[in-house]
mmCIF file of C-alpha atoms and ligand atoms in Angstrom:
data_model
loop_
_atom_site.group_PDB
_atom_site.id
_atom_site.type_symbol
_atom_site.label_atom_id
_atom_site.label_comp_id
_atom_site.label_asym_id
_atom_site.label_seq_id
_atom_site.Cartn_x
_atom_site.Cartn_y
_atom_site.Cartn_z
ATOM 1 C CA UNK A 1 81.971 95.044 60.313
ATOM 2 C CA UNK A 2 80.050 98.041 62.546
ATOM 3 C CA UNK A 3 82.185 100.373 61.502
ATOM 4 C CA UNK A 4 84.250 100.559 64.360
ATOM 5 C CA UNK A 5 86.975 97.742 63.580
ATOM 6 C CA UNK A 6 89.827 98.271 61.030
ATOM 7 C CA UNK A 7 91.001 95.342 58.682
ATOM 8 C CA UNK A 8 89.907 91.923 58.125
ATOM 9 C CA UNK A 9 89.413 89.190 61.031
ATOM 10 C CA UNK A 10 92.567 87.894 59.160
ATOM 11 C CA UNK A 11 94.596 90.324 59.044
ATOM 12 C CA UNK A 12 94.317 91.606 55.660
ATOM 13 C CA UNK A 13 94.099 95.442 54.884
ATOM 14 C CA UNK A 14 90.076 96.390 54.735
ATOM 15 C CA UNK A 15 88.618 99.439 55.075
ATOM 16 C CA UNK A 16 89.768 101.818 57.473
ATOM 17 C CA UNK A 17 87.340 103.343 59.184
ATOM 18 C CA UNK A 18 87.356 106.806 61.291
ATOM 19 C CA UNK A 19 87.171 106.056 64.788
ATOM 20 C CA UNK A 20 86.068 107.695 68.105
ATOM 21 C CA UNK A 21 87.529 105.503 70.671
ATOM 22 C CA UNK A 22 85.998 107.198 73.294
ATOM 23 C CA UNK A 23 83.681 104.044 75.205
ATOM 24 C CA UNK A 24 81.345 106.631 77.002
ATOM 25 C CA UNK A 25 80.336 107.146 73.548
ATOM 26 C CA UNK A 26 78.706 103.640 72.917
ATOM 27 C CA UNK A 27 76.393 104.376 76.033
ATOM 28 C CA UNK A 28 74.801 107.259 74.511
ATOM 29 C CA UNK A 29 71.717 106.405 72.362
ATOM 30 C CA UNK A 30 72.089 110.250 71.405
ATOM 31 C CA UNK A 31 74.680 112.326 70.720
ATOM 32 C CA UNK A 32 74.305 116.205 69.671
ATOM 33 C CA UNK A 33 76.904 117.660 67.911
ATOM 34 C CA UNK A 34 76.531 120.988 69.194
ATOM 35 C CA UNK A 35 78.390 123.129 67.159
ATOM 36 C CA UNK A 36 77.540 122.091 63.873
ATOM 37 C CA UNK A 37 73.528 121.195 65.267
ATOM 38 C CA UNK A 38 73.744 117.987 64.144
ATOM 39 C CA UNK A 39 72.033 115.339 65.693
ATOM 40 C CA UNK A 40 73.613 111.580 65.835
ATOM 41 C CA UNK A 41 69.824 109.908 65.414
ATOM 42 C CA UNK A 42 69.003 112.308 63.039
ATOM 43 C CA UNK A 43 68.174 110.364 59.157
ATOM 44 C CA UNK A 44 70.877 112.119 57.367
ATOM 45 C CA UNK A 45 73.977 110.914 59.105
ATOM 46 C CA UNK A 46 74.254 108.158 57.062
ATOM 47 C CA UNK A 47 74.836 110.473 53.804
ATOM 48 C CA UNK A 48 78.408 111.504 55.251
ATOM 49 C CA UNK A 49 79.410 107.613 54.291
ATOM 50 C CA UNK A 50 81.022 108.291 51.268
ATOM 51 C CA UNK A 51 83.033 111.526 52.478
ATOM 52 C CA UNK A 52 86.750 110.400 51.582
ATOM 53 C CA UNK A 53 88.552 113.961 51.954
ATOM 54 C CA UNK A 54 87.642 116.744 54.713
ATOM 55 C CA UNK A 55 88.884 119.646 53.804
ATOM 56 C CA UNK A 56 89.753 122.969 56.568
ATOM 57 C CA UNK A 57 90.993 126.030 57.732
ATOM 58 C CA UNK A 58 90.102 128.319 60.074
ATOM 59 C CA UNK A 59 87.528 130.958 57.664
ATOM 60 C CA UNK A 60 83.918 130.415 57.123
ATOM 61 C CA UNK A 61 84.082 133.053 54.879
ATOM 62 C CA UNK A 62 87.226 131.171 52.889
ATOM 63 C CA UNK A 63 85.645 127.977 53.221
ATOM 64 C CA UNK A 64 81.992 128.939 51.291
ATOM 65 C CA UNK A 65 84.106 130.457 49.132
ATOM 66 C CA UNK A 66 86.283 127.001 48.596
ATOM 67 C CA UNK A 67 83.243 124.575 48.524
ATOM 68 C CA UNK A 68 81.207 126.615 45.982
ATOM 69 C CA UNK A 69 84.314 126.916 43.391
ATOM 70 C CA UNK A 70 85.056 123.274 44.027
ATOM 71 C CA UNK A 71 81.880 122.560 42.952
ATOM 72 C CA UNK A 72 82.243 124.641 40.121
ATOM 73 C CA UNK A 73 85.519 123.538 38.544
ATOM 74 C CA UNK A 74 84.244 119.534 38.944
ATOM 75 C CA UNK A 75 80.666 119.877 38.249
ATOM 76 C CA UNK A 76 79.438 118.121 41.439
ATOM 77 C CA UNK A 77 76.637 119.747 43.160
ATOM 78 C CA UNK A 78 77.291 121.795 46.912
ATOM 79 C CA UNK A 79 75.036 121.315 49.853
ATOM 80 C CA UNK A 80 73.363 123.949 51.754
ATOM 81 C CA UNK A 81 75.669 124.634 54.657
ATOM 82 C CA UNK A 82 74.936 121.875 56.678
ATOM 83 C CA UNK A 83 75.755 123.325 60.553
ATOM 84 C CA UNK A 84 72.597 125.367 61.336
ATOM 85 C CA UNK A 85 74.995 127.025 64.012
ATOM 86 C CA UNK A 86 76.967 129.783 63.383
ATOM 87 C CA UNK A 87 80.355 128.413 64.692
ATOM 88 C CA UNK A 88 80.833 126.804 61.936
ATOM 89 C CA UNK A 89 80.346 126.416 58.266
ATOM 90 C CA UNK A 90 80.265 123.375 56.585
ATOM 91 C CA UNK A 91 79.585 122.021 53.123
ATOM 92 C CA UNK A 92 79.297 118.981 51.329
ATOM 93 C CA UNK A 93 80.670 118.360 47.416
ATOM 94 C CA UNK A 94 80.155 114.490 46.888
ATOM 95 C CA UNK A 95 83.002 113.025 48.726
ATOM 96 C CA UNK A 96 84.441 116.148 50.090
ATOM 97 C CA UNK A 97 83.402 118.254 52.854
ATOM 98 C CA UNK A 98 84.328 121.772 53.353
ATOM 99 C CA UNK A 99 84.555 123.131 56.976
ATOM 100 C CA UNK A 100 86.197 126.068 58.477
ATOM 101 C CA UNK A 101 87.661 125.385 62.211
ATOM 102 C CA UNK A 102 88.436 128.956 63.483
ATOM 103 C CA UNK A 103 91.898 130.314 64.871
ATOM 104 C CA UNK A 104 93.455 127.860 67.119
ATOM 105 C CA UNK A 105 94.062 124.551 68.397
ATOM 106 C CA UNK A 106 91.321 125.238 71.159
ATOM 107 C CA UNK A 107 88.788 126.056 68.479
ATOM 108 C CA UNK A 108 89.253 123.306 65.742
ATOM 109 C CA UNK A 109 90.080 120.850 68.703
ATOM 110 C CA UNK A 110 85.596 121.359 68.870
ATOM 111 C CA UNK A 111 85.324 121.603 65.322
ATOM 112 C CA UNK A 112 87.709 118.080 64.972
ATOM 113 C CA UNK A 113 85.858 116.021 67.918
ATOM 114 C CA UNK A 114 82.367 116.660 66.248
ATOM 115 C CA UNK A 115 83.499 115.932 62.842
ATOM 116 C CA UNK A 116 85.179 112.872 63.572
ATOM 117 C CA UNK A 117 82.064 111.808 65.949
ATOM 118 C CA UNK A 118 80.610 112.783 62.618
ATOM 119 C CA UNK A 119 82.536 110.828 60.508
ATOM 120 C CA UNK A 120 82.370 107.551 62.950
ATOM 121 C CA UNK A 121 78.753 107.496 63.255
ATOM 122 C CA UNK A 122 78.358 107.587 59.729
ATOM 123 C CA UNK A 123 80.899 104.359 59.442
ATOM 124 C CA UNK A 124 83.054 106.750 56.734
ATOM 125 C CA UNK A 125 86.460 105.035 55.350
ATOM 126 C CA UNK A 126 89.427 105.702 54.316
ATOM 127 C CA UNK A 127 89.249 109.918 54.902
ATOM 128 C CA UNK A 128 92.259 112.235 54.887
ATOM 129 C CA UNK A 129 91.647 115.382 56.431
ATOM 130 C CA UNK A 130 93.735 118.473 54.784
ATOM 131 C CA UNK A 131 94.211 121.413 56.494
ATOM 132 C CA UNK A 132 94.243 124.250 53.743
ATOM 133 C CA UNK A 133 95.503 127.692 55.642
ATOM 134 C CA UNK A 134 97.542 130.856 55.534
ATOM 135 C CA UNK A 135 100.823 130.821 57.885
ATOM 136 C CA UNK A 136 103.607 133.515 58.277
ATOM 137 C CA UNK A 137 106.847 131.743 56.224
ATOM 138 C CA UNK A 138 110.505 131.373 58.550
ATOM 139 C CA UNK A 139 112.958 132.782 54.679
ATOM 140 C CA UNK A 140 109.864 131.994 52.093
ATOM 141 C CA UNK A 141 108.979 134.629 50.211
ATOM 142 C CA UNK A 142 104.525 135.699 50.718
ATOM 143 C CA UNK A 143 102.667 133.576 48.005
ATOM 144 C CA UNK A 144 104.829 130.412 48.669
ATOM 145 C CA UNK A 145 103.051 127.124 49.953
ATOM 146 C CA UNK A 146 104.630 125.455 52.279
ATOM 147 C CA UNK A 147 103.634 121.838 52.936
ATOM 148 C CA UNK A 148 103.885 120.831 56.125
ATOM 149 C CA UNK A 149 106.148 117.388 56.406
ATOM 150 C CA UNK A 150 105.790 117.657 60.370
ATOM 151 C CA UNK A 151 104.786 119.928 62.912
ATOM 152 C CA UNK A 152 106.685 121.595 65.986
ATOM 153 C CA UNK A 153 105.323 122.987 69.407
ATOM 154 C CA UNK A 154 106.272 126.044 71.501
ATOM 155 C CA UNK A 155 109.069 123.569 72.802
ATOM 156 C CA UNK A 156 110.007 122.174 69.602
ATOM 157 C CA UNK A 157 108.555 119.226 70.148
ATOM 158 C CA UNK A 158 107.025 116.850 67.169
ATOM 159 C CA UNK A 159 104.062 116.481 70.310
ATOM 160 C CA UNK A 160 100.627 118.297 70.970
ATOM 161 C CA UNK A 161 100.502 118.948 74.746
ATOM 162 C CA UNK A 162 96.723 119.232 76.596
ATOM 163 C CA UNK A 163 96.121 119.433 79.743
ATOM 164 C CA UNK A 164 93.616 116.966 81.336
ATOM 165 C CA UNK A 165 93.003 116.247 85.087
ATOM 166 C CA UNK A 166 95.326 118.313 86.215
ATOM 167 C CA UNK A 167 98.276 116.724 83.849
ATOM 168 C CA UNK A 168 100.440 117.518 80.987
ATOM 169 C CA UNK A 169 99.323 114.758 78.566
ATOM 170 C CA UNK A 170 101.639 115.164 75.385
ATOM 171 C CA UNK A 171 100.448 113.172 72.268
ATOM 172 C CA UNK A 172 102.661 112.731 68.903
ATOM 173 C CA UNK A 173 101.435 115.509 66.451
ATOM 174 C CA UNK A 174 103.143 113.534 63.079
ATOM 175 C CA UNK A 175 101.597 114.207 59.625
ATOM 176 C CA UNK A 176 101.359 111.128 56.790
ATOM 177 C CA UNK A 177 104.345 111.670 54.584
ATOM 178 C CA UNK A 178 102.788 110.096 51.754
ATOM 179 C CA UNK A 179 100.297 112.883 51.462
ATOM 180 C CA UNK A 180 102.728 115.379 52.048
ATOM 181 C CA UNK A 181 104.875 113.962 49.334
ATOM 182 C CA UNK A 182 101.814 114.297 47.036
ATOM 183 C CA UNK A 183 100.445 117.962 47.669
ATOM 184 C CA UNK A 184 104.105 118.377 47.385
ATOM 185 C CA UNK A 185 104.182 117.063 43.715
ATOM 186 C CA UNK A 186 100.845 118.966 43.275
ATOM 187 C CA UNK A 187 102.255 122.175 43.591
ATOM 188 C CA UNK A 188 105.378 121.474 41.272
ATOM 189 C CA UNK A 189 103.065 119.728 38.622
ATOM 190 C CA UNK A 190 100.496 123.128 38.710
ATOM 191 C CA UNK A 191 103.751 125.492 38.421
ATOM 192 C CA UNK A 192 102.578 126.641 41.998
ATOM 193 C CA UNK A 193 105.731 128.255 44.508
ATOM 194 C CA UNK A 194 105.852 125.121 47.069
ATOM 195 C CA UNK A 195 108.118 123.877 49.879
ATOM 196 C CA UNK A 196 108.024 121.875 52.399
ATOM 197 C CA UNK A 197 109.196 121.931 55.690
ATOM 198 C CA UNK A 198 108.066 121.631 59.258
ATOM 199 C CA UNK A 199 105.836 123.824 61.080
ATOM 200 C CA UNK A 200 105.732 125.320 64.024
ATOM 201 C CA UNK A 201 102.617 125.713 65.981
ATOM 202 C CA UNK A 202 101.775 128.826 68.192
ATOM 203 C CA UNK A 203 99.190 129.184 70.994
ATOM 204 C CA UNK A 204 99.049 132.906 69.713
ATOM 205 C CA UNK A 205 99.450 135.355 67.031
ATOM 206 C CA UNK A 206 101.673 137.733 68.482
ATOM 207 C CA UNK A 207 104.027 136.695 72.078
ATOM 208 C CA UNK A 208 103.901 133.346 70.866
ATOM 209 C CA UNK A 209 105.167 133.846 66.891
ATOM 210 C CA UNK A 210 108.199 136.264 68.591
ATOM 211 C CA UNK A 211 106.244 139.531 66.979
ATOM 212 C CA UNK A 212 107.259 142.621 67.285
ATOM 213 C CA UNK A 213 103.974 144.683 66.949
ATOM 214 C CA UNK A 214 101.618 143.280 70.096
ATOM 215 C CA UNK A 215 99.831 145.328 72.651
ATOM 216 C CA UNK A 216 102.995 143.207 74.822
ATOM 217 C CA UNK A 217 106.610 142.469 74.159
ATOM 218 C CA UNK A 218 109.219 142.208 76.821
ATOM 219 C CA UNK A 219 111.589 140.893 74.484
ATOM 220 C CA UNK A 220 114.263 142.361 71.490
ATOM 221 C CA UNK A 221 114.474 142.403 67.997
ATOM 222 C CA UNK A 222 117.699 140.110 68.459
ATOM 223 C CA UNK A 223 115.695 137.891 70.536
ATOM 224 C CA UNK A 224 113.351 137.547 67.838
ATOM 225 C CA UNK A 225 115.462 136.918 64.918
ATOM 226 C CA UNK A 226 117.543 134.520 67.055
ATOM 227 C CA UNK A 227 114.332 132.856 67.637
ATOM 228 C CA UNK A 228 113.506 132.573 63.482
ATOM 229 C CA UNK A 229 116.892 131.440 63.042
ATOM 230 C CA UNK A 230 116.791 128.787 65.604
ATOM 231 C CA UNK A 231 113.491 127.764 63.860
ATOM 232 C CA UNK A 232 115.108 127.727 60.464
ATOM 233 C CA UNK A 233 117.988 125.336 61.838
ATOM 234 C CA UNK A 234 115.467 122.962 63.212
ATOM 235 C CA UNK A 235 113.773 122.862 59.633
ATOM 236 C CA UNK A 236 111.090 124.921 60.350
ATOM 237 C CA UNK A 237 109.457 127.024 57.238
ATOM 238 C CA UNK A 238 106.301 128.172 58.074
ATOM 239 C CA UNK A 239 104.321 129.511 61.616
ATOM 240 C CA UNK A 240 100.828 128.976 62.119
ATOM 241 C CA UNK A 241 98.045 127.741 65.232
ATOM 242 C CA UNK A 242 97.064 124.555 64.456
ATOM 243 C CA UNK A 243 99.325 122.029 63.045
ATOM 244 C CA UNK A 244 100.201 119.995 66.414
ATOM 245 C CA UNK A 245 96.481 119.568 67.488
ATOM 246 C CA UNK A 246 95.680 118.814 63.697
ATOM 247 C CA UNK A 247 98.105 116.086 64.137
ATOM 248 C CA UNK A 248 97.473 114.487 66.776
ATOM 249 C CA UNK A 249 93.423 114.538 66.605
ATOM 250 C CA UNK A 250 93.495 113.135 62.897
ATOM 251 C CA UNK A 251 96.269 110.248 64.383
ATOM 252 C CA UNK A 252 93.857 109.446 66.764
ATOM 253 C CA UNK A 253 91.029 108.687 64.712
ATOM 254 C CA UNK A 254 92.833 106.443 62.217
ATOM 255 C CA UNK A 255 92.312 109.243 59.286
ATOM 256 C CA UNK A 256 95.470 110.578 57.138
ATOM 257 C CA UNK A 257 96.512 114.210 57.475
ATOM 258 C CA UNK A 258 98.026 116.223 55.177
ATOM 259 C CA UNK A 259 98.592 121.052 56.314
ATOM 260 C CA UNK A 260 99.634 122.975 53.431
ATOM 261 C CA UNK A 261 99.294 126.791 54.050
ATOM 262 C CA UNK A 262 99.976 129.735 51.905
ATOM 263 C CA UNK A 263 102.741 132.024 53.342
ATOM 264 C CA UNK A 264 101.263 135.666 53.500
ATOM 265 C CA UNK A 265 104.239 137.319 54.713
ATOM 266 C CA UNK A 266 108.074 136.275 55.473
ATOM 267 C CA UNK A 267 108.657 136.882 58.909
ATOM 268 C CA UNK A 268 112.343 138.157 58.475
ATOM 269 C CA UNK A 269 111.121 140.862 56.786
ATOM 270 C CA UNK A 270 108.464 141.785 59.282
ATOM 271 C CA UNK A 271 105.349 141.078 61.455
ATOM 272 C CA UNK A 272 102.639 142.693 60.402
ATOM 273 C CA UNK A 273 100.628 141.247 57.422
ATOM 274 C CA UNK A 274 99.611 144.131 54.823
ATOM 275 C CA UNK A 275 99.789 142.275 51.314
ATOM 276 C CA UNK A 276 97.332 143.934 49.039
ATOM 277 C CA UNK A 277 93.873 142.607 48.572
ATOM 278 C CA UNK A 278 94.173 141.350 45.185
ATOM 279 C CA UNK A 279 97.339 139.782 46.295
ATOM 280 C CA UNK A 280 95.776 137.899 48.889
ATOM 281 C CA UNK A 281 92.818 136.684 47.019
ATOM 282 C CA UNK A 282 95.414 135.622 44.499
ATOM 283 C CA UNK A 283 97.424 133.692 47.717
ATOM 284 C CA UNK A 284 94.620 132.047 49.470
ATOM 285 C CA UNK A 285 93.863 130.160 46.161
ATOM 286 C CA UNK A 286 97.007 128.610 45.793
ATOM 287 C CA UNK A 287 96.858 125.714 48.153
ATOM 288 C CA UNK A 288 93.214 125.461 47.614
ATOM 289 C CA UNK A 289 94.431 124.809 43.863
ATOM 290 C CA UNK A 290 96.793 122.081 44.700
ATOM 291 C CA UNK A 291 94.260 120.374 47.037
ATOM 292 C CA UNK A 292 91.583 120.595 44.107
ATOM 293 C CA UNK A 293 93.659 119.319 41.685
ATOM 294 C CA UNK A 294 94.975 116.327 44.103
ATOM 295 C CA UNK A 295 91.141 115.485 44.927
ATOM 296 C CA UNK A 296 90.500 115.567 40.947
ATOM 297 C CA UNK A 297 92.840 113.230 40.757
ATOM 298 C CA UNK A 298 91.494 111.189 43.575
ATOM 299 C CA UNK A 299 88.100 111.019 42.804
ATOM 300 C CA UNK A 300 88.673 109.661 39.057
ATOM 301 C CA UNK A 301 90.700 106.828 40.365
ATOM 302 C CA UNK A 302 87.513 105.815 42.941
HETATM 303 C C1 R2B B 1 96.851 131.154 60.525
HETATM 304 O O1 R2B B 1 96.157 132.301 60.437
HETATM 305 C C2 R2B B 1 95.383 132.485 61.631
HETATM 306 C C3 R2B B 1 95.879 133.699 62.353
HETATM 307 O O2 R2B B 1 95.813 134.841 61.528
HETATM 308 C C4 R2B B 1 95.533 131.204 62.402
HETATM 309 O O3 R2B B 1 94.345 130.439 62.445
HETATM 310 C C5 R2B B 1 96.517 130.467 61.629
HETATM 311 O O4 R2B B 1 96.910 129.237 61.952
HETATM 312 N N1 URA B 2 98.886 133.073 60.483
HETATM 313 C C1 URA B 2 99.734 132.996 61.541
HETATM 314 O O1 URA B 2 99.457 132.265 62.495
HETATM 315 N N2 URA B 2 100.865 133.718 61.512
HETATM 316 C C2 URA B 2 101.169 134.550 60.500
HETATM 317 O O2 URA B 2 102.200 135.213 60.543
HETATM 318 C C3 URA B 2 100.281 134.643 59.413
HETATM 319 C C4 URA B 2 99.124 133.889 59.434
#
């Protein structure tokens, strides 16, 4: 095929390639991918081929940090970082690439676009993107990993809501439950604190999680904790400001996602995040550990 068709001409599974349906896109001889300063016609683009797992979150800092050890533990050589802008970081382990996406959905929404261009261009297959983060936990204690089975928006909806010309266009933000399922048996397998449960997805830190401790609150504490309960009753374990988009923009280009995110803080016993350093260095490698050990497992079996 050209990379752009799924399956067989008879109907049999083939590879499944990443796609960028967008038809503007096969008009454009070029194609800069600003935020990373990658250009489409540049040589290299065909060495993303073999990238089979994408892994994110929103810190460059976390993410360097994430691609070097990975390298490390599996003896497979890192890249340079590969965006020569300073949006983003990104890093390249054989099949893997390591790239942070910033807070938000409006943020990674750029850093998801270009990748998957990315990704497309270079006629990858068969990629699942994982979204490796830190949330706030709805009754799990800090250091638990919650994996996320679906996600919720600010209207409990399982739907990521954009606006375009002028419209609400609402999209369905589900995750793969297969991959779920298997971070999932990670965690328990590595002796790791895990959970799953759904996710809800805020447009902010603060108004929009029901915090306390903003520059603005015009509501009460019962308002809040009715508001956490309500979110426990609708399944919900963890809080965080990207699961819907993450949804949706993976579903869209035919790749499987998977959100697990280290709980820093439960948020019925507060709102502000103050876990010791050591703690947190000791958190933020948690999920990374389950993801490692699930790509480990991955790559022998390719
Ligand atoms: C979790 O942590 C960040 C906010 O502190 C945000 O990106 C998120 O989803
Ligand atoms: N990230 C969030 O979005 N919320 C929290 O409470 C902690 C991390």
């Amino acid at each position: 095929t050209n990379g752009t068709t799924n399956g067989t001409a008879n109907g049999t599974a083939g590879p499944q390639y990443v796609q960028a349906t967008n038809p503007h896109l096969k008009t454009q001889a070029e194609d800069f991918l600003y935020h990373f300063g990658i250009s489409k016609t540049s040589g290299d683009i065909k060495s993303f081929k073999d990238i089979k797992i994408v892994c994110c979150g929103g810190s460059a800092g976390r993410f360097e940090m994430y691609a070097k050890q990975f390298g490390k533990d599996s003896g497979i050589p890192v890249s340079k970082n590969l965006s020569s802008s300073d949006r983003f970081v990104m890093y390249k382990t054989g099949p893997v690439l390591w790239v942070n996406h910033g807070m938000g959905v409006p943020s990674m929404s750029i850093m998801l676009n270009e990748v998957i261009k990315l990704l497309h261009y270079a006629e990858a297959s068969d990629v699942s993107f994982i979204r490796i983060g830190t949330s706030g936990g709805v009754g799990v204690a800090p250091g638990t990993v919650v994996v996320s089975n679906g996600t919720l928006n600010g209207l409990f909806e399982e739907k990521h809501t954009q606006y375009i010309r002028r419209q609400v266009v609402k999209r369905d933000a589900v995750l793969d439950q297969s991959l779920a399922k298997e971070l999932y048996d990670t965690g328990l397998r590595l002796g790791i604190p895990v959970e799953n449960g759904m996710t809800l997805c805020a447009d902010d830190f603060y108004e929009g999680q029901m915090r306390l401790d903003g520059a603005f609150c015009e509501y009460t504490a019962e308002d809040k904790f009715e508001f956490l309960k309500l979110l426990k009753e609708h399944g919900v374990r963890n809080i965080e400001m990207e699961a819907t988009g993450f949804a949706s923009f993976t579903k869209r280009a035919n790749v499987k996602a998977g959100i697990i995110c280290v709980a820093l803080l439960n948020r019925l016993n507060g709102d502000q995040v103050t876990i010791p350093h050591d703690d947190y260095i000791k958190f933020e490698f948690r999920p990374f550990n389950i993801v490692c050990a699930f790509i480990q497992a991955k790559i022998a079996s390719l």
